[in-house]
Amino acid sequence: MSIRVNDTEVPPPDDARVSLLDLLREHLHLTGTKKGCDQGACGACTVLLDGNRVLSCLTLAVQAEGREVRTIEGLAGANGELHVLQRAFVERDGLQCGYCTPGQICSAIAMAEELRRGDPSYVTPDIAAGPAAVTREEIRERMSGNLCRCGAHNGIVEAIELMLAETAA
Amino acid sequence: MTPLRYVRAADKVDALARVSSGARCLGGGTNLVDLLRQNVEQASELVDISRLHGAIQERDDGGLFIDASVTNAALAAHPLVRRRYPVLARALLAGASAQIRNMATVGGNILQRTRCTYFYDVDGARCNKRQPGAGCDAREGFNRYHAILGASDQCVATHPSDMCVALAMLDAVVHLSGASGDRSVPLADFHVPPGATPQVETVLLPGELITGVELPPPTDAMVRSDYRKVRDRSSYAFALVSVAGGLALAEGRVREARIALGGVAAKPWRARRAEAALIGVAPQSDAFVAAIREELADARPLSGNGFKIGLVERTVVAVLTALAGARA
Ligand SMILES: Cc1cc2nc3c(=O)[nH]c(=O)nc-3n(C[C@H](O)[C@H](O)[C@H](O)COP(=O)(O)OP(=O)(O)OC[C@H]3O[C@@H](n4cnc5c(N)ncnc54)[C@H](O)[C@@H]3O)c2cc1C
Ligand code: FES
Ligand code: FES
């Protein structure tokens, strides 16, 4: 079974030990996805697997067989037009060094979908009802799996708010 | 990591046959892949059960049966869990990050290993859990995150799961399948204290699989329940201590109390002594303090974690006070 990466079928690695992150970076040269810690602690390696955000460093590439992987390289439109969140990151200065950015962006795109579904978070006051309003506290909690060592968090949260506002309209 | 074979289980029977012949079960891989990569654990074959149909089914009696391969994210988002067992949803959402919860399974969460740094430090530290008889560097070392209840001279590690604390509070039952048939064990008895054999962490036998977890029909204190986690940063960190609490009142008195503690022992700690002390009392902070002090009477803090006694006390009082004030 192949793995579908940004709309292209790729064969799984022969060695089952290869992580999805190393498959992307070392085998496919899709170096947009970053390796921060390689142990699940930073979120820099976040990609979308069948639309859900996951950590590619803790996923074996073979676990993605028959599934669809989307990385930062696969977000722009066919004519190169940036994804609405990519544009928002530029507009709101959601980055400094940029190392965490691909992970932040993939993560936030899936987070928007989780919010749309009404999934609660740890800080949602009424777990049964789900989030009533998308507060900054909600965004920060939902994005806590993505660290930014430059401290660009205020811009990141603002970029996400801009995307949510634009896509709600 | 040493070379290994990877297979996807065709069905439960296939998974069981492979595990019986020495393969390791792979759920989301969020703990096992890391442990293999760091050489804390070894495996020659992984059998991936994450794609076996994972359902959450309502039972005729109003309880739930949760397949082992259900993800932490799916369980936390399930409407019946959120409505009838809010403590479980909140505990799941307190754990790890959204990315990890999307991968992590119920079975893997139960069987995740301790986060003791000496357990992870293969080259630099002694650990009786990793290498029986080697010694324990945590006892006199950095033990801020370690146990205050039920530990032994050999091991002071804690079980890191948030989900399991809620499951212990809810009287959840773990369903197991092995070569000699099926059996079930209460979650509260599934993990065992370290004693002289800290490498033995659960009652799971070699070759056995976790097939699912059963929740009993919800009682009033399960429905009126919550989970609070205290940590060194406000999110994406393991618990220093955590509290799963549930309370039901009748005529201004406590009729049913449920309390379980996380971050204090090698297992999720069901605080039965405190629960018993609360029955029939007025739901006020002095009664809550007295009850949790009974539970903590046997606590044995280490050099770096004496603060946990006061922290557990205050967190229990905060959780129960909020539940007592909540509208029924
Ligand atoms: C950075 C980070 C932060 C984290 N923070 C938290 C936290 O705050 N709170 C928390 O609770 N957890 C936390 N976790 C741990 C996380 O919850 C676990 O890694 C996860 O639940 C394990 O599930 P899995 O399916 O990925 O297990 P796997 O890694 O696939 O497996 C774990 C173990 O379970 C065994 N196994 C899996 N399924 C079965 C089965 N059905 N039958 C028998 N054996 C089985 C495997 O063989 C292995 O030994 C964190 C993890 C990381 C990496
Ligand atoms: S590289 Fe995957 S979480 Fe840090
Ligand atoms: S922008 Fe540098 S790590 Fe986030």
Coordinates of C-alpha atoms and ligand atoms in Angstrom, one line a residue:
Chain A
M1 CA 0.0 0.0 0.0
S2 CA 1.3 3.5 -0.8
I3 CA 1.1 6.7 1.2
R4 CA -0.5 9.7 -0.4
V5 CA 1.6 12.7 0.4
N6 CA 0.2 16.1 -0.9
D7 CA -1.7 14.3 -3.7
T8 CA 1.2 12.1 -4.8
E9 CA 1.4 8.4 -4.1
V10 CA 4.7 7.4 -2.6
P11 CA 5.8 3.9 -1.6
P12 CA 6.3 3.1 2.1
P13 CA 10.0 2.7 3.3
D14 CA 11.5 -0.8 3.4
D15 CA 12.6 -0.3 6.9
A16 CA 9.7 -0.1 9.3
R17 CA 11.7 2.0 11.8
V18 CA 11.6 5.1 9.5
S19 CA 9.4 7.7 11.1
L20 CA 6.9 9.6 8.9
L21 CA 9.0 12.7 9.7
D22 CA 12.1 11.1 8.3
L23 CA 10.2 9.8 5.3
L24 CA 9.1 13.3 4.5
R25 CA 12.4 15.1 5.1
E26 CA 15.1 12.6 4.2
H27 CA 13.4 10.4 1.6
L28 CA 11.0 12.9 -0.1
H29 CA 13.0 16.0 0.6
L30 CA 9.9 17.8 1.9
T31 CA 11.9 19.7 4.4
G32 CA 9.1 22.2 5.4
T33 CA 8.1 19.8 8.2
K34 CA 10.6 20.4 11.0
K35 CA 12.3 18.1 13.5
G36 CA 12.5 19.9 16.8
C37 CA 12.8 17.2 19.5
D38 CA 12.0 13.9 17.8
Q39 CA 10.1 12.8 20.9
G40 CA 6.7 14.4 20.8
A41 CA 7.5 17.4 23.0
C42 CA 7.4 20.4 20.6
G43 CA 4.9 20.0 17.7
A44 CA 7.3 21.2 15.0
C45 CA 6.7 18.0 13.1
T46 CA 2.9 18.4 13.0
V47 CA 1.2 17.2 9.8
L48 CA -2.3 16.3 8.8
L49 CA -3.1 12.6 8.5
D50 CA -6.5 12.1 6.9
G51 CA -7.2 15.7 8.0
N52 CA -6.3 15.2 11.6
R53 CA -3.2 16.8 13.2
V54 CA -0.6 14.3 14.3
L55 CA 3.1 14.3 15.2
S56 CA 5.1 12.8 12.4
C57 CA 8.1 12.1 14.7
L58 CA 6.1 9.6 16.7
T59 CA 4.4 8.0 13.7
L60 CA 6.1 5.3 11.8
A61 CA 5.8 5.9 8.1
V62 CA 4.3 2.5 7.7
Q63 CA 1.4 3.5 10.0
A64 CA 0.4 6.0 7.3
E65 CA 0.0 3.4 4.5
G66 CA -3.2 3.8 2.7
R67 CA -3.7 7.2 4.2
E68 CA -3.4 10.8 3.1
V69 CA -0.7 13.0 4.5
R70 CA -0.7 16.8 4.0
T71 CA 2.3 18.9 4.9
I72 CA 3.0 22.6 4.7
E73 CA 4.1 22.2 1.1
G74 CA 0.6 20.9 0.2
L75 CA -1.4 23.8 1.5
A76 CA -1.1 26.5 -1.2
G77 CA -3.5 26.4 -4.1
A78 CA -2.6 25.0 -7.5
N79 CA -1.6 28.5 -8.8
G80 CA 0.6 29.0 -5.7
E81 CA -1.9 31.1 -3.9
L82 CA -1.3 30.9 -0.1
H83 CA -3.7 29.2 2.3
V84 CA -5.7 31.7 4.2
L85 CA -3.8 30.9 7.4
Q86 CA -0.4 31.3 5.7
R87 CA -1.5 34.7 4.6
A88 CA -2.7 35.5 8.1
F89 CA 0.6 34.5 9.5
V90 CA 2.4 37.0 7.2
E91 CA -0.1 39.7 8.0
R92 CA -0.1 39.3 11.8
D93 CA 3.7 38.5 12.2
G94 CA 3.0 35.0 13.4
L95 CA 6.7 34.1 13.4
Q96 CA 10.2 35.1 14.1
C97 CA 12.7 32.5 13.1
G98 CA 10.0 30.4 11.4
Y99 CA 11.1 27.0 12.7
C100 CA 7.8 26.2 14.5
T101 CA 5.7 27.8 11.8
P102 CA 4.9 24.8 9.5
G103 CA 3.8 22.8 12.5
Q104 CA 1.8 25.8 13.9
I105 CA 0.0 26.2 10.6
C106 CA -0.9 22.5 10.1
S107 CA -2.0 22.3 13.7
A108 CA -4.2 25.4 13.6
I109 CA -5.9 24.2 10.4
A110 CA -7.0 21.0 12.1
M111 CA -7.9 23.0 15.2
A112 CA -10.3 25.1 13.2
E113 CA -12.0 21.9 12.1
E114 CA -12.2 20.6 15.7
L115 CA -13.8 23.9 16.7
R116 CA -16.3 23.7 13.9
R117 CA -17.3 20.2 15.1
G118 CA -17.8 21.6 18.6
D119 CA -15.2 19.4 20.3
P120 CA -14.5 20.7 23.8
S121 CA -11.0 21.4 25.2
Y122 CA -9.6 21.2 28.8
V123 CA -10.6 24.9 29.4
T124 CA -14.1 24.7 27.9
P125 CA -16.4 25.5 30.9
D126 CA -19.2 23.2 29.9
I127 CA -17.7 20.0 28.5
A128 CA -21.1 18.6 27.4
A129 CA -22.1 21.8 25.5
G130 CA -18.8 22.4 23.9
P131 CA -17.1 25.7 23.3
A132 CA -19.5 28.6 23.4
A133 CA -17.0 31.2 22.2
V134 CA -13.6 31.0 20.7
T135 CA -11.7 32.9 23.4
R136 CA -8.0 33.4 23.4
E137 CA -7.8 31.0 26.3
E138 CA -9.4 28.3 24.1
I139 CA -7.0 29.0 21.2
R140 CA -4.0 28.9 23.5
E141 CA -5.0 25.7 25.2
R142 CA -5.8 24.0 21.8
M143 CA -2.5 25.2 20.4
S144 CA -0.4 24.2 23.4
G145 CA 1.0 21.2 21.6
N146 CA 3.0 23.6 19.4
L147 CA 5.9 25.3 21.2
C148 CA 7.5 28.5 19.9
R149 CA 10.9 29.3 21.3
C150 CA 10.9 32.7 19.8
G151 CA 7.8 33.6 21.7
A152 CA 5.8 34.7 18.7
H153 CA 2.6 33.5 20.4
N154 CA 0.7 36.7 20.3
G155 CA 1.1 37.0 16.5
I156 CA 0.3 33.3 16.2
V157 CA -3.0 33.7 18.1
E158 CA -3.9 36.8 16.1
A159 CA -3.2 35.0 12.8
I160 CA -5.5 32.2 13.9
E161 CA -8.2 34.6 15.0
L162 CA -7.9 36.3 11.6
M163 CA -8.3 33.0 9.8
L164 CA -11.3 32.0 11.9
A165 CA -12.9 35.4 11.2
E166 CA -12.3 35.2 7.5
T167 CA -13.5 31.6 7.1
A168 CA -16.6 32.3 9.2
A169 CA -17.6 35.2 7.0
Chain B
M1 CA 16.0 1.0 17.7
T2 CA 16.7 -2.5 16.5
P3 CA 15.3 -3.7 13.2
L4 CA 11.7 -4.8 13.4
R5 CA 8.8 -6.2 11.4
Y6 CA 5.6 -4.3 11.2
V7 CA 2.2 -5.9 10.5
R8 CA -1.3 -4.6 10.6
A9 CA -3.6 -6.9 12.5
A10 CA -6.3 -8.4 10.2
D11 CA -8.7 -8.8 13.1
K12 CA -8.7 -9.4 16.9
V13 CA -7.9 -13.2 16.4
D14 CA -4.9 -12.3 14.3
A15 CA -3.7 -9.7 16.8
L16 CA -4.0 -12.2 19.6
A17 CA -2.1 -14.9 17.7
R18 CA 0.8 -12.5 17.0
V19 CA 1.0 -11.1 20.5
S20 CA 0.9 -14.7 21.9
S21 CA 4.0 -15.4 19.8
G22 CA 5.9 -12.4 21.0
A23 CA 4.9 -9.5 18.9
R24 CA 4.3 -6.1 20.6
C25 CA 1.0 -4.4 20.3
L26 CA 1.1 -1.0 18.6
G27 CA -1.7 1.5 19.3
G28 CA -0.9 5.0 18.2
G29 CA 2.8 4.4 18.9
T30 CA 3.1 7.7 20.8
N31 CA 4.8 6.0 23.7
L32 CA 6.2 2.8 22.3
V33 CA 7.9 4.3 19.2
D34 CA 9.7 6.8 21.6
L35 CA 10.7 4.0 24.0
L36 CA 12.0 1.8 21.2
R37 CA 13.9 4.7 19.6
Q38 CA 15.6 5.5 23.0
N39 CA 16.3 1.8 23.6
V40 CA 14.4 1.7 26.8
E41 CA 12.3 -1.1 25.2
Q42 CA 13.1 -3.6 22.5
A43 CA 10.8 -5.4 20.0
S44 CA 11.3 -7.6 17.0
E45 CA 7.7 -7.4 15.7
L46 CA 4.9 -4.8 16.0
V47 CA 1.3 -5.7 15.4
D48 CA -0.7 -2.5 14.7
I49 CA -4.2 -2.7 16.2
S50 CA -5.0 0.9 15.6
R51 CA -7.1 0.2 12.5
L52 CA -9.3 -2.5 14.0
H53 CA -12.8 -1.2 14.2
G54 CA -12.8 1.0 17.3
A55 CA -16.4 1.6 18.6
I56 CA -17.9 3.2 21.6
Q57 CA -21.2 1.4 22.3
E58 CA -23.9 2.1 24.8
R59 CA -25.0 -0.9 26.8
D60 CA -28.5 -1.8 27.7
D61 CA -27.9 -0.9 31.3
G62 CA -26.8 2.6 30.3
G63 CA -23.0 1.9 30.6
L64 CA -20.5 2.2 27.8
F65 CA -18.1 -0.2 26.2
I66 CA -15.1 1.4 24.6
D67 CA -12.9 -0.6 22.3
A68 CA -9.2 -0.5 23.0
S69 CA -8.3 1.1 19.7
V70 CA -10.6 4.1 20.2
T71 CA -8.4 7.2 20.1
N72 CA -8.2 9.5 23.1
A73 CA -9.5 12.3 20.9
A74 CA -12.6 10.4 19.8
L75 CA -13.4 9.3 23.4
A76 CA -13.1 12.9 24.8
A77 CA -15.4 14.2 22.0
H78 CA -18.1 11.5 22.4
P79 CA -21.4 13.1 23.4
L80 CA -22.4 10.4 25.9
V81 CA -19.0 10.6 27.6
R82 CA -19.2 14.4 27.9
R83 CA -22.8 14.2 29.3
R84 CA -22.6 11.2 31.6
Y85 CA -18.9 11.0 32.6
P86 CA -17.6 14.6 32.2
V87 CA -14.6 13.7 34.5
L88 CA -13.4 11.3 31.8
A89 CA -13.6 13.8 29.0
R90 CA -11.9 16.5 31.0
A91 CA -9.1 14.1 32.1
L92 CA -8.5 13.0 28.5
L93 CA -8.3 16.7 27.4
A94 CA -5.9 17.5 30.2
G95 CA -3.4 14.9 28.8
A96 CA -0.7 15.5 26.2
S97 CA -1.7 17.6 23.1
A98 CA -4.4 17.5 20.5
Q99 CA -1.9 15.9 18.1
I100 CA -1.0 13.1 20.5
R101 CA -4.6 12.5 21.5
N102 CA -5.5 12.0 17.8
M103 CA -3.0 9.1 17.7
A104 CA -3.1 7.7 21.2
T105 CA -5.5 4.8 21.9
V106 CA -7.3 3.7 25.1
G107 CA -5.3 0.5 25.4
G108 CA -2.0 2.3 24.9
N109 CA -2.9 5.1 27.3
I110 CA -3.5 2.5 30.1
L111 CA -0.2 0.7 29.3
Q112 CA 2.0 3.9 28.9
R113 CA 5.2 3.7 30.9
T114 CA 6.3 6.1 33.6
R115 CA 8.0 9.5 32.7
C116 CA 10.7 9.1 35.4
T117 CA 13.7 10.7 33.7
Y118 CA 16.0 8.0 35.2
F119 CA 13.9 5.3 33.5
Y120 CA 14.4 7.0 30.2
D121 CA 18.2 7.6 30.7
V122 CA 19.5 4.2 29.5
D123 CA 23.2 5.2 29.4
G124 CA 23.4 7.5 32.4
A125 CA 21.1 6.3 35.2
R126 CA 20.3 3.3 37.4
C127 CA 16.6 2.2 37.3
N128 CA 15.2 -1.0 38.9
K129 CA 12.2 -0.8 36.6
R130 CA 14.3 -0.9 33.4
Q131 CA 17.0 -3.2 34.8
P132 CA 15.9 -5.1 37.9
G133 CA 18.4 -5.0 40.7
A134 CA 20.3 -2.0 39.2
G135 CA 19.2 0.5 41.9
C136 CA 17.1 3.7 41.8
D137 CA 18.6 7.1 41.1
A138 CA 15.3 8.8 41.6
R139 CA 15.1 8.1 45.3
E140 CA 18.0 10.5 46.1
G141 CA 17.8 12.4 42.9
F142 CA 15.3 14.7 41.0
N143 CA 12.1 13.4 42.4
R144 CA 9.7 16.3 42.2
Y145 CA 7.4 14.3 40.0
H146 CA 7.6 11.1 42.0
A147 CA 5.3 9.1 44.3
I148 CA 4.2 9.9 47.8
L149 CA 1.8 6.9 48.2
G150 CA 2.4 3.2 47.8
A151 CA 6.1 3.4 46.6
S152 CA 8.9 1.0 47.6
D153 CA 12.6 1.2 48.3
Q154 CA 13.1 -0.2 44.8
C155 CA 10.9 2.3 42.9
V156 CA 9.2 5.7 43.4
A157 CA 7.9 6.3 39.9
T158 CA 4.4 7.5 39.1
H159 CA 2.0 6.4 36.4
P160 CA 1.6 9.4 34.2
S161 CA -1.9 8.8 32.7
D162 CA -4.7 11.3 33.3
M163 CA -7.4 9.1 31.6
C164 CA -6.7 6.3 34.1
V165 CA -7.3 8.5 37.1
A166 CA -10.8 9.2 35.8
L167 CA -11.4 5.6 34.9
A168 CA -10.4 4.5 38.5
M169 CA -12.9 7.0 39.9
L170 CA -15.6 5.7 37.6
D171 CA -15.2 2.0 38.5
A172 CA -14.2 1.2 35.0
V173 CA -13.4 -2.4 34.1
V174 CA -10.6 -3.5 31.7
H175 CA -11.4 -6.3 29.4
L176 CA -8.5 -8.7 28.5
S177 CA -8.1 -11.4 26.0
G178 CA -5.5 -14.1 26.0
A179 CA -4.6 -17.6 24.8
S180 CA -6.6 -19.1 27.7
G181 CA -9.6 -16.9 27.2
D182 CA -11.2 -13.6 28.2
R183 CA -11.2 -12.0 31.6
S184 CA -11.9 -8.6 33.1
V185 CA -10.2 -6.6 35.9
P186 CA -11.3 -3.4 37.6
L187 CA -9.0 -0.5 36.3
A188 CA -8.3 0.3 40.0
D189 CA -6.7 -3.1 40.4
F190 CA -5.0 -3.3 36.9
H191 CA -1.9 -1.4 37.8
V192 CA 0.1 -2.9 40.7
P193 CA 2.3 -1.2 43.4
P194 CA 6.1 -1.6 42.7
G195 CA 7.1 -3.5 45.8
A196 CA 10.3 -5.5 45.1
T197 CA 9.5 -6.0 41.4
P198 CA 8.9 -2.6 39.9
Q199 CA 9.3 -4.0 36.4
V200 CA 5.9 -5.6 36.9
E201 CA 3.5 -2.7 36.4
T202 CA 0.1 -4.4 35.7
V203 CA -1.7 -7.7 36.0
L204 CA -1.6 -8.1 32.2
L205 CA 0.0 -11.5 31.4
P206 CA 2.4 -12.1 28.5
G207 CA 0.5 -12.7 25.4
E208 CA -2.6 -10.9 26.6
L209 CA -4.4 -8.0 24.9
I210 CA -6.6 -5.2 26.2
T211 CA -9.7 -5.5 24.2
G212 CA -11.7 -2.6 25.8
V213 CA -12.9 -0.7 28.8
E214 CA -16.3 -0.9 30.3
L215 CA -18.0 2.0 32.2
P216 CA -20.8 1.1 34.5
P217 CA -24.1 2.9 34.3
P218 CA -23.6 6.5 35.5
T219 CA -24.3 7.3 39.1
D220 CA -25.2 10.8 40.2
A221 CA -21.6 11.4 41.4
M222 CA -20.3 10.3 38.0
V223 CA -22.5 12.8 36.2
R224 CA -21.6 15.6 38.6
S225 CA -17.9 15.1 38.2
D226 CA -14.8 17.0 37.1
Y227 CA -11.0 16.6 36.8
R228 CA -8.4 19.1 37.8
K229 CA -4.7 18.9 36.9
V230 CA -1.9 20.9 38.5
R231 CA 1.4 21.1 36.6
D232 CA 4.5 23.2 36.1
R233 CA 3.0 25.0 33.1
S234 CA -0.6 25.4 32.4
S235 CA -0.9 23.0 29.5
Y236 CA 1.0 20.2 27.7
A237 CA 2.8 18.9 30.8
F238 CA 2.5 15.9 33.0
A239 CA 0.7 16.2 36.3
L240 CA 2.4 17.2 39.5
V241 CA -0.9 16.1 41.1
S242 CA -4.4 15.7 39.6
V243 CA -7.8 15.0 41.1
A244 CA -10.8 13.3 39.7
G245 CA -13.8 14.1 41.8
G246 CA -17.6 13.4 41.9
L247 CA -20.2 14.4 44.4
A248 CA -23.9 13.7 44.9
L249 CA -25.8 15.4 47.7
A250 CA -29.1 14.7 49.4
E251 CA -30.7 17.0 51.9
G252 CA -27.6 19.1 52.3
R253 CA -25.4 16.0 53.0
V254 CA -22.9 14.0 50.9
R255 CA -24.7 10.9 49.6
E256 CA -22.0 9.7 47.2
A257 CA -18.4 10.8 46.9
R258 CA -15.8 9.6 44.4
I259 CA -12.2 10.7 44.4
A260 CA -9.1 9.5 42.6
L261 CA -5.7 11.0 42.6
G262 CA -3.0 11.2 39.8
G263 CA 0.7 12.0 40.1
V264 CA 1.0 10.5 43.5
A265 CA 1.6 6.7 42.9
A266 CA 2.6 4.0 40.5
K267 CA -1.1 3.6 39.8
P268 CA -4.2 5.9 39.6
W269 CA -5.0 6.2 43.3
R270 CA -8.6 5.7 44.3
A271 CA -9.1 7.5 47.6
R272 CA -11.5 5.2 49.2
R273 CA -10.7 6.3 52.8
A274 CA -11.5 9.9 51.9
E275 CA -14.7 8.8 50.1
A276 CA -15.9 6.9 53.2
A277 CA -15.1 9.8 55.5
L278 CA -17.3 12.1 53.4
I279 CA -20.6 10.1 53.4
G280 CA -23.2 11.9 55.4
V281 CA -21.2 15.1 56.2
A282 CA -22.1 18.6 55.2
P283 CA -20.2 19.5 52.0
Q284 CA -17.9 22.1 53.4
S285 CA -14.2 22.7 53.2
D286 CA -13.3 21.5 56.7
A287 CA -14.9 18.2 56.1
F288 CA -13.1 17.9 52.7
V289 CA -9.8 18.7 54.4
A290 CA -10.4 16.1 57.1
A291 CA -11.3 13.4 54.6
I292 CA -8.3 13.9 52.3
R293 CA -6.0 14.0 55.4
E294 CA -7.2 10.5 56.3
E295 CA -6.3 9.4 52.8
L296 CA -2.8 11.0 53.0
A297 CA -2.0 9.7 56.5
D298 CA 0.3 7.1 55.0
A299 CA 2.0 9.5 52.5
R300 CA 5.8 9.2 52.5
P301 CA 7.2 12.2 50.7
L302 CA 10.7 12.2 49.1
S303 CA 13.4 14.9 49.3
G304 CA 11.8 16.9 46.5
N305 CA 8.1 16.3 46.5
G306 CA 6.9 17.1 50.0
F307 CA 4.8 19.9 48.5
K308 CA 2.5 17.3 46.9
I309 CA 0.8 16.6 50.3
G310 CA -0.5 20.2 50.6
L311 CA -1.1 20.4 46.9
V312 CA -3.3 17.3 46.8
E313 CA -5.2 18.6 49.8
R314 CA -5.9 22.0 48.3
T315 CA -6.8 20.5 44.9
V316 CA -9.2 18.1 46.4
V317 CA -10.9 20.8 48.4
A318 CA -11.1 23.0 45.3
V319 CA -12.7 20.3 43.1
L320 CA -15.2 19.2 45.8
T321 CA -16.1 22.8 46.7
A322 CA -16.9 23.5 43.0
L323 CA -18.9 20.3 42.7
A324 CA -20.8 21.0 45.9
G325 CA -21.7 24.5 44.6
A326 CA -22.6 23.3 41.1
R327 CA -26.3 23.0 40.3
A328 CA -27.5 19.4 40.4
Ligands
LIG1 C1 5.1 14.9 24.9 C2 4.1 14.0 25.5 C3 3.3 14.4 26.5 C4 2.3 13.6 27.1 N1 1.5 14.1 28.1 C5 0.6 13.3 28.7 C6 -0.2 13.7 29.7 O1 -0.1 14.9 30.1 N2 -1.1 12.9 30.3 C7 -1.2 11.6 29.8 O2 -2.0 10.9 30.4 N3 -0.4 11.1 28.8 C8 0.5 11.9 28.3 N4 1.3 11.4 27.3 C9 1.3 10.0 27.0 C10 0.2 9.6 26.0 O3 -1.1 9.7 26.6 C11 0.5 8.1 25.7 O4 1.7 8.1 24.9 C12 -0.6 7.5 24.9 O5 -1.8 7.5 25.6 C13 -0.2 6.0 24.5 O6 -1.2 5.5 23.6 P1 -0.7 4.8 22.3 O7 -1.9 4.2 21.6 O8 0.0 5.8 21.4 O9 0.2 3.7 22.8 P2 1.5 2.9 22.2 O10 2.7 3.8 22.2 O11 1.0 2.4 20.8 O12 1.6 1.7 23.2 C14 1.9 1.9 24.5 C15 2.0 0.5 25.2 O13 0.8 -0.1 25.2 C16 0.8 -1.4 24.6 N5 -0.5 -1.6 24.0 C17 -1.2 -0.6 23.2 N6 -2.4 -1.1 23.0 C18 -2.6 -2.3 23.6 C19 -3.6 -3.3 23.7 N7 -4.8 -3.0 23.1 N8 -3.4 -4.4 24.3 C20 -2.2 -4.6 24.9 N9 -1.1 -3.8 24.8 C21 -1.3 -2.6 24.2 C22 2.0 -1.3 23.6 O14 2.5 -2.5 23.3 C23 2.9 -0.4 24.5 O15 3.6 -1.2 25.4 C24 2.2 12.3 26.6 C25 3.0 11.8 25.6 C26 3.9 12.6 25.0 C27 4.8 12.1 23.9
FES2 S1 9.8 16.9 16.5 FE1 7.9 15.9 16.7 S2 7.1 16.8 18.5 FE2 9.1 17.7 18.4
FES3 S1 9.1 31.5 15.3 FE1 11.0 30.7 16.1 S2 10.3 28.9 17.1 FE2 8.4 29.9 16.6

